[in-house]
Coordinates of C-alpha atoms and ligand atoms in Angstrom, one line a residue:
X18 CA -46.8 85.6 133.3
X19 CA -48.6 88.2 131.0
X20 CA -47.9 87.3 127.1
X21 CA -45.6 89.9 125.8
X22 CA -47.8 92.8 124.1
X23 CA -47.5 93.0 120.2
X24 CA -47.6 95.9 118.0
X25 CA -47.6 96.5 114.4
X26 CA -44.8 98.4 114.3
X27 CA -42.7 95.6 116.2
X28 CA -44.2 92.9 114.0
X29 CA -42.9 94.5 110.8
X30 CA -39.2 94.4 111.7
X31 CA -39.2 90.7 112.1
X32 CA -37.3 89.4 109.8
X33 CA -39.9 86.9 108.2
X34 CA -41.8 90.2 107.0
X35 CA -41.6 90.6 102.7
X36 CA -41.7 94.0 102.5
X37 CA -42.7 96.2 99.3
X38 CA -41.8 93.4 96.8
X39 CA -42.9 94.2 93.3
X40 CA -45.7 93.0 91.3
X41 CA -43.7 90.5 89.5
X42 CA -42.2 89.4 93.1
X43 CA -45.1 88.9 94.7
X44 CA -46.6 86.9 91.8
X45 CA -43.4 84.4 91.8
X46 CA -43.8 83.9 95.7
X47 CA -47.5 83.2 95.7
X48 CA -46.8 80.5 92.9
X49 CA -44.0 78.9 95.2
X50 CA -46.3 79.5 98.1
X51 CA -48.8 77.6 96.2
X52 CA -51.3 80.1 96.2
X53 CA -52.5 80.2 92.8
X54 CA -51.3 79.3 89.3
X55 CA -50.2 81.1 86.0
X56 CA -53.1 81.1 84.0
X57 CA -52.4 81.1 79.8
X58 CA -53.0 85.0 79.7
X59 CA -50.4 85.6 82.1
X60 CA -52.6 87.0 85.2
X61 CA -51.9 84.9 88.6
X62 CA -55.6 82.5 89.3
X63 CA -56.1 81.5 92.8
X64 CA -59.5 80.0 94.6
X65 CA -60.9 81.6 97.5
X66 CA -62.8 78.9 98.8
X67 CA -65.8 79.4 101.4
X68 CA -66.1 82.9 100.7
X69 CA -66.5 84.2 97.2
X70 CA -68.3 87.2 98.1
X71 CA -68.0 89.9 100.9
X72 CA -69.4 89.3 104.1
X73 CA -71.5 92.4 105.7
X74 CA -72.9 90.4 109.0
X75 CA -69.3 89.7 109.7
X76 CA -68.5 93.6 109.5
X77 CA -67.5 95.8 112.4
X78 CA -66.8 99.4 113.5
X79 CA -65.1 99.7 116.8
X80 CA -67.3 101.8 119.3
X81 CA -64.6 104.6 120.9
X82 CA -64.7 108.0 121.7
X83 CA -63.6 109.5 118.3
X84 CA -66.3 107.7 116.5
X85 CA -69.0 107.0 118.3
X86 CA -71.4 109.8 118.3
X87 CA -70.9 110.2 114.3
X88 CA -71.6 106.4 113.2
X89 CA -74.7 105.2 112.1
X90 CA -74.8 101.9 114.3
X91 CA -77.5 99.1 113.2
X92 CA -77.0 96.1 111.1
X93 CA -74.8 97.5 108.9
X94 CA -72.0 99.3 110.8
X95 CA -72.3 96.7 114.2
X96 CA -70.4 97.5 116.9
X97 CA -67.5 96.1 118.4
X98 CA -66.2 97.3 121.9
X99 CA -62.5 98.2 122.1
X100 CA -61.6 95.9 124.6
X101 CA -63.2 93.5 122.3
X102 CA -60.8 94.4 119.4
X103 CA -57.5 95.2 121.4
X104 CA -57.8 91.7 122.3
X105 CA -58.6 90.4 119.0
X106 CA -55.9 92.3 117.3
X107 CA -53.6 90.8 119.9
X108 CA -54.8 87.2 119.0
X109 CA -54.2 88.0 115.3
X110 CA -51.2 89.5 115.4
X111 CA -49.4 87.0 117.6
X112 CA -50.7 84.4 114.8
X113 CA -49.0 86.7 112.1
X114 CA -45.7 86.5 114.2
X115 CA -45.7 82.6 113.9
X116 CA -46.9 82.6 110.2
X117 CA -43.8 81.5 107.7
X118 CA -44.1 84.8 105.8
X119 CA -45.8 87.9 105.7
X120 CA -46.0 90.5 103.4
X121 CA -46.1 94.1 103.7
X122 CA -47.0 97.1 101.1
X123 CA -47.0 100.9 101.2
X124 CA -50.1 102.7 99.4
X125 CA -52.7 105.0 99.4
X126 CA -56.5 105.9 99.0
X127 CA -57.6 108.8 97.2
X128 CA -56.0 110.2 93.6
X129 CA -56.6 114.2 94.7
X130 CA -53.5 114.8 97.2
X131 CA -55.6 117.1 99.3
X132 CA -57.6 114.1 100.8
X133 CA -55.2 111.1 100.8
X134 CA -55.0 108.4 102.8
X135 CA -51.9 106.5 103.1
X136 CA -52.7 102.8 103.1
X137 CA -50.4 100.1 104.7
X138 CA -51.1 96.4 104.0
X139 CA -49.8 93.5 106.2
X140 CA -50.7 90.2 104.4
X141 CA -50.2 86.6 105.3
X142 CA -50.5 85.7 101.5
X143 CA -49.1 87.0 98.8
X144 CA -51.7 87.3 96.6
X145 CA -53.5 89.4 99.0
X146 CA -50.5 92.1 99.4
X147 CA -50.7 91.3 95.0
X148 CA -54.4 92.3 94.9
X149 CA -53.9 95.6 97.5
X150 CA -51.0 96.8 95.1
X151 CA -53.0 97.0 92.0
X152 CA -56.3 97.7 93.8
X153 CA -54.5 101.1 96.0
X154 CA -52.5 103.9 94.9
X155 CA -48.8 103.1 94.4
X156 CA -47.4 106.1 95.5
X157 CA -47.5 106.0 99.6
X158 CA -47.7 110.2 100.8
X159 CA -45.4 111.3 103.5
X160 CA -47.7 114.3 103.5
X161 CA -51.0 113.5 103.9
X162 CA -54.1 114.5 104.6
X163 CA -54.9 111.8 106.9
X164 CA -53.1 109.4 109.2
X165 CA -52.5 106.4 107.9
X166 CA -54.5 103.3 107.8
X167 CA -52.9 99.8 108.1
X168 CA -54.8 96.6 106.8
X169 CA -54.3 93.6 109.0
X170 CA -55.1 90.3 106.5
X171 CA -54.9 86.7 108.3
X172 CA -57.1 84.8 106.1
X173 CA -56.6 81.5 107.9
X174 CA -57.1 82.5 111.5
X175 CA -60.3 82.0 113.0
X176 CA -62.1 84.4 115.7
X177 CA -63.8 82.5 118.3
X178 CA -67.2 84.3 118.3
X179 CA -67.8 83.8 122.3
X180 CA -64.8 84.9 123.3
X181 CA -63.7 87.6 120.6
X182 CA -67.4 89.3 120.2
X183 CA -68.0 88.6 116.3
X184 CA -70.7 86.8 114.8
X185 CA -69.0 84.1 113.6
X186 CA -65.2 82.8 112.4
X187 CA -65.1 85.8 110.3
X188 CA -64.6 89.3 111.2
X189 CA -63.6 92.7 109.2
X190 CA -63.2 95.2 112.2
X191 CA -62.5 98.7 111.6
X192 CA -61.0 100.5 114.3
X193 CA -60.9 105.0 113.9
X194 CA -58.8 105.3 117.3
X195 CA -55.8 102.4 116.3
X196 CA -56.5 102.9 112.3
X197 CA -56.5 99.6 111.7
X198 CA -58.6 97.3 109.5
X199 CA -58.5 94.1 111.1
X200 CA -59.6 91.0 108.6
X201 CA -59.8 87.2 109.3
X202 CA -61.8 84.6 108.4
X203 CA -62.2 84.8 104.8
X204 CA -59.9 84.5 101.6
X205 CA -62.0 87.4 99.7
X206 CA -59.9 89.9 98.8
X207 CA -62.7 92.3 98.0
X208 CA -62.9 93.2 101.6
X209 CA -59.8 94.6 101.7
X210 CA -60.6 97.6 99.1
X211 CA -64.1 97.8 100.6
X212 CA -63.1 98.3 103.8
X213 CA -60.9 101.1 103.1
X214 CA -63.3 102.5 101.1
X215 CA -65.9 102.6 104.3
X216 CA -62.7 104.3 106.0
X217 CA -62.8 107.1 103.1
X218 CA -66.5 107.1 103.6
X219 CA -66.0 108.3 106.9
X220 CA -63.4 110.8 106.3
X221 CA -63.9 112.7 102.9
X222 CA -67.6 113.7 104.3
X223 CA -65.6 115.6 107.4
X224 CA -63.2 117.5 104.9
X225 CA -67.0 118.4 103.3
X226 CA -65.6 116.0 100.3
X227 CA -69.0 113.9 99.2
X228 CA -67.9 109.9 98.7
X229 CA -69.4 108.0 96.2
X230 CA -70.0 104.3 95.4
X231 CA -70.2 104.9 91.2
X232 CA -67.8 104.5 88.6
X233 CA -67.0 107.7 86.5
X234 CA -65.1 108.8 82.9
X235 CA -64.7 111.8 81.3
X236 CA -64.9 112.7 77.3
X237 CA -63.1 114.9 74.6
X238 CA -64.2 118.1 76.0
X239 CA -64.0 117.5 79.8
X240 CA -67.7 116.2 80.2
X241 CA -67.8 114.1 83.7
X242 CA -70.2 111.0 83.5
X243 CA -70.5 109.6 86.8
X244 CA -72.2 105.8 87.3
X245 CA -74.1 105.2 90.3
X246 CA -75.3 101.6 91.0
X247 CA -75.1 98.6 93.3
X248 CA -73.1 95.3 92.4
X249 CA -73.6 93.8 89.0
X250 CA -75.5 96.8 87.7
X251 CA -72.9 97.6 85.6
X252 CA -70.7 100.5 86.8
X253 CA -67.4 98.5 85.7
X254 CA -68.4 97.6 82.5
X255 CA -70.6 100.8 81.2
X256 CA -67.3 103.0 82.1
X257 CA -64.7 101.2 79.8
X258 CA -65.6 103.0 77.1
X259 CA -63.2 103.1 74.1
X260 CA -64.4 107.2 73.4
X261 CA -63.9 108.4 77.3
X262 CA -60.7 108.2 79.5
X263 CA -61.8 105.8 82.5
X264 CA -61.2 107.5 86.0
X265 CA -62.5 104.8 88.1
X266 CA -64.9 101.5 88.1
X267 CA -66.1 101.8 92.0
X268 CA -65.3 104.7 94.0
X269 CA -64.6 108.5 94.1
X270 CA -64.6 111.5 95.7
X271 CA -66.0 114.7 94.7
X272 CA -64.5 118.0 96.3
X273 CA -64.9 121.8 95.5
X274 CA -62.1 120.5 92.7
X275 CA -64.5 118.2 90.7
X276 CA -63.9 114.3 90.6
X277 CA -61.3 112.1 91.6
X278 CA -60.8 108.1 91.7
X279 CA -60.1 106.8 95.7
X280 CA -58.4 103.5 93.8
X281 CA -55.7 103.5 91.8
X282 CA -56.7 99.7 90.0
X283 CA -59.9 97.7 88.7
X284 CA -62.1 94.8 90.4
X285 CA -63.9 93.5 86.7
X286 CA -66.7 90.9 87.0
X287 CA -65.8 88.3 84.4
X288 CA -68.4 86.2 84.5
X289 CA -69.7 85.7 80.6
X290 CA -66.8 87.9 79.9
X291 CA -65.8 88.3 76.2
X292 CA -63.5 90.3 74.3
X293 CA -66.3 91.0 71.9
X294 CA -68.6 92.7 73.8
X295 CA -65.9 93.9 76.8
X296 CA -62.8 94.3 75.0
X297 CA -61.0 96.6 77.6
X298 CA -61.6 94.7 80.7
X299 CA -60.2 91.7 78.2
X300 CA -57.4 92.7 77.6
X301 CA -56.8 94.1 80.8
X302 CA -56.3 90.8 82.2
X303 CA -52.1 89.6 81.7
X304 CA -49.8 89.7 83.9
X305 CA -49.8 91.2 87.3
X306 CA -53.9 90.7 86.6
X307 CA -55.5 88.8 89.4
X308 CA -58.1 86.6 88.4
X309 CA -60.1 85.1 91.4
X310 CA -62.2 82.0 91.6
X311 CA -62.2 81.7 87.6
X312 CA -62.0 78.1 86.4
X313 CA -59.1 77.2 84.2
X314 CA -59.1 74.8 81.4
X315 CA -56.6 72.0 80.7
X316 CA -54.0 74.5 78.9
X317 CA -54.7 76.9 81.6
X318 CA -57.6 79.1 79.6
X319 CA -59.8 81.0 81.6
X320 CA -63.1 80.0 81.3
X321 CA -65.1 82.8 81.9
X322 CA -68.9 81.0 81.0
X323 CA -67.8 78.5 84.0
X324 CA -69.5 79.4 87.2
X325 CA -69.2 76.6 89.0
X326 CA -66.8 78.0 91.8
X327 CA -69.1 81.4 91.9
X328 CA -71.2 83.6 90.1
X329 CA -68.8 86.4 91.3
X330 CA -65.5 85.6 89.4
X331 CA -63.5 88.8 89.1
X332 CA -59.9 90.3 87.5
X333 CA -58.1 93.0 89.6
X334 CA -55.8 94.7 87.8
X335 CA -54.2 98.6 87.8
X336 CA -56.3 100.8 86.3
X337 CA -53.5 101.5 84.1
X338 CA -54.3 98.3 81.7
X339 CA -56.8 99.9 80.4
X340 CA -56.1 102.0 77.4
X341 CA -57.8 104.9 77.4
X342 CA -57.7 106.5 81.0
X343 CA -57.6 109.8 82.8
X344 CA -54.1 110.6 84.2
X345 CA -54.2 111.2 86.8
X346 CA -57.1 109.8 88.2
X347 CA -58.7 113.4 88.5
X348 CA -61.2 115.5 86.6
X349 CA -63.4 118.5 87.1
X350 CA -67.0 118.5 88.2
X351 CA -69.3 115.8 86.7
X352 CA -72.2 117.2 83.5
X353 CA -74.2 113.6 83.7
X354 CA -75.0 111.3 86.4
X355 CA -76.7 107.9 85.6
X356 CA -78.2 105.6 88.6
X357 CA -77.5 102.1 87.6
X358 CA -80.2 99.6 88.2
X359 CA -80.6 95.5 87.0
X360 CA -84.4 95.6 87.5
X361 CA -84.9 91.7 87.4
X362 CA -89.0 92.3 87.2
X363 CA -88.5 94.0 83.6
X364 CA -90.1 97.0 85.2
X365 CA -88.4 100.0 84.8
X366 CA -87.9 101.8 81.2
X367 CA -84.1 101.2 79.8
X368 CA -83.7 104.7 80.2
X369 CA -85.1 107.9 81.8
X370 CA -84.9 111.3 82.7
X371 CA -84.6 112.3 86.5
X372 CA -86.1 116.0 87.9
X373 CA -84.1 116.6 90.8
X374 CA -86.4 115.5 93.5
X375 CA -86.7 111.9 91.4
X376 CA -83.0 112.1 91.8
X377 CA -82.6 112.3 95.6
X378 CA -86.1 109.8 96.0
X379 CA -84.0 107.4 93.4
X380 CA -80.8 107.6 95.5
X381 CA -82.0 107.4 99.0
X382 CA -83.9 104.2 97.3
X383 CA -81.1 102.3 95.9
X384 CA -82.9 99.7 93.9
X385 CA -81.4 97.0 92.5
X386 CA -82.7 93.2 92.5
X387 CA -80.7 90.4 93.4
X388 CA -81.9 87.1 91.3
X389 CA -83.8 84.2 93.7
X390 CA -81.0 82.1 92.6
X391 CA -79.0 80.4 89.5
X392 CA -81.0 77.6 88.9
X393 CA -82.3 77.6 86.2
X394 CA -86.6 77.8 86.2
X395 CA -86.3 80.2 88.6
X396 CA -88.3 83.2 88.4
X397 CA -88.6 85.0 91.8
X398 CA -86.3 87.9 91.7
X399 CA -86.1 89.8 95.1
X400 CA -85.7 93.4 95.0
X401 CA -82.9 95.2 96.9
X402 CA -82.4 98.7 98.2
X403 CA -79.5 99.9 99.1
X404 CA -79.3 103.8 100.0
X405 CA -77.0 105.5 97.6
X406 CA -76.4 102.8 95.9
X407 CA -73.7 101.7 98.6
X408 CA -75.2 100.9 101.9
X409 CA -73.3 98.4 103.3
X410 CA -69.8 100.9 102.6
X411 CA -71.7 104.0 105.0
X412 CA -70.6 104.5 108.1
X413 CA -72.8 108.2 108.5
X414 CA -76.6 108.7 107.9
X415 CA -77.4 108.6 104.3
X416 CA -79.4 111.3 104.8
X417 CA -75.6 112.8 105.0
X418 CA -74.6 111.7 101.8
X419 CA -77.5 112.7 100.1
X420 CA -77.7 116.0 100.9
X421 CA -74.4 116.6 99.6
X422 CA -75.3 115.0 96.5
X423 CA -78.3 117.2 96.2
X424 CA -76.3 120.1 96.8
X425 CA -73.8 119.3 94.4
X426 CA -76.4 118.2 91.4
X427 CA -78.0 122.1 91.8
X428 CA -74.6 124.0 91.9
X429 CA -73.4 122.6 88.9
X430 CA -76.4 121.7 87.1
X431 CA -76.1 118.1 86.2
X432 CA -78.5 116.2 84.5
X433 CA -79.3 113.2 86.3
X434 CA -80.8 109.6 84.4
X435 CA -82.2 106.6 85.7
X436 CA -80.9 103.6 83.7
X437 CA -82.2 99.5 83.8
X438 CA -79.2 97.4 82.8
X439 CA -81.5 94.6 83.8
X440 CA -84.5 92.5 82.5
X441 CA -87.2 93.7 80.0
X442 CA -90.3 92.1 78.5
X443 CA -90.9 90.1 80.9
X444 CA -89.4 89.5 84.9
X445 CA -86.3 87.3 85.0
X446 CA -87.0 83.6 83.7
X447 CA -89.2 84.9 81.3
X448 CA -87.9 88.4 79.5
X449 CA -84.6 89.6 78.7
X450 CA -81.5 91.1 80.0
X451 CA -81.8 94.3 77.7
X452 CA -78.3 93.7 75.3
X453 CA -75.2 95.6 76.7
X454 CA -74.6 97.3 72.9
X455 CA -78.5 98.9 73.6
X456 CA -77.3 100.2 76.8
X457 CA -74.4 101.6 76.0
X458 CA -76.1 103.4 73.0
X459 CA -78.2 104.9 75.4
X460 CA -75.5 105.7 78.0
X461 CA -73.4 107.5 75.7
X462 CA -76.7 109.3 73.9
X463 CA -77.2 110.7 77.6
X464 CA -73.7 111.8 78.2
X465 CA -73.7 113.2 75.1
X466 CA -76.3 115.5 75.5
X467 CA -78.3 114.0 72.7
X468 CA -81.4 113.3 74.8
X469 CA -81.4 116.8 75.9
X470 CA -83.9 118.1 73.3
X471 CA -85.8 114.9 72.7
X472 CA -89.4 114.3 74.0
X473 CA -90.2 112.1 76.7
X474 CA -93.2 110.3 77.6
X475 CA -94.3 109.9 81.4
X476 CA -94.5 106.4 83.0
X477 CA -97.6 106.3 84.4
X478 CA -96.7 104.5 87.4
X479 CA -93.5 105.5 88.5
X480 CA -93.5 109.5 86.7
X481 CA -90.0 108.6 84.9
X482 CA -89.4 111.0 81.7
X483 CA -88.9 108.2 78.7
X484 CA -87.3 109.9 76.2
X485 CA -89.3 108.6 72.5
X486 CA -86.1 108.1 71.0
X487 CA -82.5 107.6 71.0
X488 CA -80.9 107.3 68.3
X489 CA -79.6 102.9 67.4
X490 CA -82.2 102.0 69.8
X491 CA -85.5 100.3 68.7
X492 CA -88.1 103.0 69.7
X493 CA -90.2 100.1 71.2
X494 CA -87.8 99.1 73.9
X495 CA -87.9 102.3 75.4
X496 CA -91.4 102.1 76.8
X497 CA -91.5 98.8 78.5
X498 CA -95.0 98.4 78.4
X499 CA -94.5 97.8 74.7
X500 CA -92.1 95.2 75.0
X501 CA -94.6 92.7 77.5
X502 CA -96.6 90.8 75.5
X503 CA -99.5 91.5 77.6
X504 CA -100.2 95.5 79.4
X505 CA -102.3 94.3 81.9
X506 CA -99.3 91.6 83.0
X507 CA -97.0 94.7 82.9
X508 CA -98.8 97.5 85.0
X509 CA -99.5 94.7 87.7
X510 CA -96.1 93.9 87.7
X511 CA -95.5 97.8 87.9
X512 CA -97.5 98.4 90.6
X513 CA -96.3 95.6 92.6
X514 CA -92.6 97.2 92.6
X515 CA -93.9 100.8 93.1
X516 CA -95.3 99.4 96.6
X517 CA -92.1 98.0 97.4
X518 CA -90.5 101.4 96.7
X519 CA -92.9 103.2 99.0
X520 CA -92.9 100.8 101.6
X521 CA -89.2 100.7 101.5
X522 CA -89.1 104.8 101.5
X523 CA -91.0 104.9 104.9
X524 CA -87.7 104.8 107.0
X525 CA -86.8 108.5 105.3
X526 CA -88.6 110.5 107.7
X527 CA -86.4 113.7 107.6
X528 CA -86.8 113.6 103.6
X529 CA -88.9 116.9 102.2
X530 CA -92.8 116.3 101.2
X531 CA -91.2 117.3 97.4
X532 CA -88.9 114.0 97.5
X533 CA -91.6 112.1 98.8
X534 CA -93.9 112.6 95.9
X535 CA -91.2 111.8 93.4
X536 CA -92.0 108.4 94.2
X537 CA -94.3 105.8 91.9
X538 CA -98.0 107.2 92.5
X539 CA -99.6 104.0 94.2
Ligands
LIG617 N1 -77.3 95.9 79.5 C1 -76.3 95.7 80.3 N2 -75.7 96.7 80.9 C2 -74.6 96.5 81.7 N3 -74.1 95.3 82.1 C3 -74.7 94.2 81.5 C4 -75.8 94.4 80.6 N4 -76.1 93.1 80.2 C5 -75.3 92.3 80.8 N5 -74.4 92.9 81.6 C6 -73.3 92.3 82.4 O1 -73.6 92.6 83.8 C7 -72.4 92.7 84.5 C8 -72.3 94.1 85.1 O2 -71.3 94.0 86.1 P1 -70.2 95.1 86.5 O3 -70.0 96.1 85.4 O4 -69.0 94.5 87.1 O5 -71.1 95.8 87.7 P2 -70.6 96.7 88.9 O6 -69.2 97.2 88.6 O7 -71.6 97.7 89.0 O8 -70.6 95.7 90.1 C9 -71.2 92.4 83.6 O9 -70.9 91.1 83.7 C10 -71.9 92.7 82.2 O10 -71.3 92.0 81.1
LIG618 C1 -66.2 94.5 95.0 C2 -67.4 94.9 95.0 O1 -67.9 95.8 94.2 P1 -68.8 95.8 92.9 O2 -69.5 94.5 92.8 O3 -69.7 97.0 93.0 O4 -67.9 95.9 91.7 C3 -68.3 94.3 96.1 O5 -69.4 94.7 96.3 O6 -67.8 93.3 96.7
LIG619 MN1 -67.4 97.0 89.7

């Protein structure tokens, strides 16, 4: 006899389903569900085990009629076949039906009420349905834009790659036709605000809205600043900013309307953290915070220097425990853009001016550079490039994205900057991350408008416009060269990443002659 078919809808009204509990609810069952602990500050602290990180090779897009045509399929948006998920999603929710408790939350996606996206969340822990609450929107549309999306989280069952068509135990599969985000596998709760966010990536780009993988904040008279940049570059931390209302640390939407945040909450990096030098993202962290895979001392401290569980330890809290913020999470259109990048060769100047056709080579390149490992002694860093500074969160061509972007720079006349938040004097192992009070000088000095009549210098390698000076910066960091004890060391060192950077920019076929040359001159 055929197994009775589950749906979500069915599985919601049983009576073992939690359903829109409050913050302080949800934090008192995940302590009795022994999911995590109090820590001293008052934010909830729970492990995640295995997976401390996303997972992109265990990411799918479901291949059906709506979508298929649209999606750029490769290694980053793999397909999955519907029969494939219908039968997974079966599986999992059958699980979810014999779990103890389940818990269920209302949200949304998207702080401009022309292009919302209601969000429902089914979670087997609590902690989970804890972290989509604070991460989301609170305030679930009954008029919306879109229809909704509901995430399906079963951390603890396992796919069976031969039979279920996934790579491995883990799976994230998005499905356009059933809108449903379908997670198992892993205990990361990252994957459940990236997901959605690769849902909105989709979406916003149809309604002729660009999506964006930056952080942004806006000043006294209005000014937008927008923060481009892959993971750990520094969008989180660069836009708390004491003298600018924070919109949003990750992702946003820009319509006709100007800027608005797609989150409605945080996802800090606290590794290192300290209230000195971060005091908003700090502070943030109390109750209702929470803190993942951050090691606790014997009177329940957080340790922040401690890395032993990860290098990605990380606070999720509502954006509204930050101080000084835009409300609501909306603004007009952005005067400054800067393109984060943690240049681990101690290459690139701290700070430079873009032209516009730098701009769309710089953003079509995404470079970061992930370090060769933790140990220390290790001086490899490997560089990364990510198109638009988001390529594993890009269902459509970048060549999409971009073009929007470039559209949007030229109608409203931003100024664009390219800015290392990485290494300098020397590669990783033997320079120096450049200090986050120097960066921030030069951040704010750009959004400012203070660098707008100041003379720049061209790198001779990669063309970048070095401004000479900025004011509370040493003049000598600005022009790497002069920070490497030896120039010779430095332009070979130079030239070696401008070849990665052209080699890398061979896949942009489509991109005009005038982009091409804004590349390094090798
Ligand atoms: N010069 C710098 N600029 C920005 N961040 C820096 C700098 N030096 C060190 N950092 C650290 O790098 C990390 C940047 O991470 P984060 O802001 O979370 O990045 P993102 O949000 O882009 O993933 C933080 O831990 C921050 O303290
Ligand atoms: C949550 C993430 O974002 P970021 O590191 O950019 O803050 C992530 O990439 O998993
Ligand atoms: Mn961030």
């Amino acid at each position: 006899m055929p197994m009775t078919v589950l749906n979500i809808e069915e599985l919601l009204k049983k009576e073992h389903v939690f359903k829109q509990l409050s913050v302080a609810e949800l934090v008192e069952h995940a302590i009795r569900n022994n999911e995590g602990v109090l820590a001293e500050n008052g934010a909830l602290s729970v492990e995640t085990g295995k997976f401390t990180g996303r997972s992109p090779k265990d990411k799918f897009i479901v291949r059906d009629q709506s979508c298929e045509t649209h999606i750029d399929w490769g290694h980053v948006n793999q397909p999955m076949e519907s029969d494939k998920f219908e039968q997974l999603l079966q599986k999992v929710l059958r699980y979810m039906n014999e779990a103890d408790q389940l818990y269920y939350t209302e949200a949304a996606a998207g702080a401009d009420t022309h292009f919302t996206l209601p969000v429902r969340v089914v979670t087997e822990y609590a902690w989970h349905n804890l972290f989509a609450k604070q991460l989301f929107l609170r305030e679930y549309p009954t008029v919306a834009a879109f229809e909704p999306f509901t995430v399906v989280y079963a951390p603890h069952f396992k796919a069976d790659p031969l039979v279920d068509g996934t790579n491995s135990e883990t799976f994230i599969a998005m499905s356009f036709e059933h809108r449903i985000v379908l997670i198992g596998g892993t205990e990361y709760a990252g994957e459940i605000k990236k997901s959605i966010f690769s849902v909105m990536n989709y979406l916003l780009p149809q309604q002729d809205v660009l999506s964006m993988h930056c952080s942004a904040n806006v000043g006294h008279e209005g000014d937008v600043a927008l923060f481009f940049g892959l993971s750990g570059t520094g969008k989180t931390t660069l836009s708390a900013d004491d003298s600018r209302q924070l919109i949003g640390d990750d992702e946003h939407g820009w319509s006709h309307d100007g800027v608005f945040n797609i989150e409605g909450g945080c996802y800090a990096k606290t590794v290192n953290l300290s209230r000195e030098k971060e005091p908003q993202i700090f502070d943030a962290i109390r109750f209702g915070t929470v803190l993942e895979n951050v090691v606790l001392d014997d009177t329940r401290t957080p340790d922040y220097d401690d890395t032993s569980l990860t290098e990605n330890t990380r606070a999720a809290y509502p954006i509204t425990a930050i101080d000084n913020i835009a409300i609501p999470s909306r603004a007009g259109h952005p005067k400054t853009i800067v393109f984060l990048t943690a240049d681990a060769y101690g290459v690139l100047p701290p700070i430079s001016k873009l032209t516009k056709e730098q701009a769309m080579y710089h953003f079509l390149s995404g470079y970061t550079s992930k370090l060769a490992g933790t140990e220390r002694g290790v001086t490899e860093p490997e560089a990364t490039f990510s198109t638009c500074f988001g390529s594993p969160f890009l269902p459509l061509i970048p060549e999409k994205y971009a073009t929007m972007l470039g559209e949007l720079i030229d109608r409203h006349g931003v100024t664009v900057y390219l800015v290392n938040t990485g290494w300098t004097g020397g590669a990783y192992g033997t320079g120096s991350r450049i200090k986050l009070a120097y960066t921030r000088t030069m951040v704010n000095a750009a959004v400012n408008g203070l660098l707008a009549d100041i003379p720049t210098e061209e790198h001779p390698v990669f063309g970048l416009h070095m401004p000479i000076e900025v004011p509370g910066v040493p003049s000598d960091l600005l022009n790497p060269v002069k920070v490497w004890a030896d120039p010779a060391v430095y332009t070979e060192q130079a030239t070696a990443l401008a070849h990665k950077f052209k080699q890398n920019f061979t896949r942009f076929v489509s991109a005009t002659d005038a982009i091409k040359s804004a590349g390094p001159r090798v």
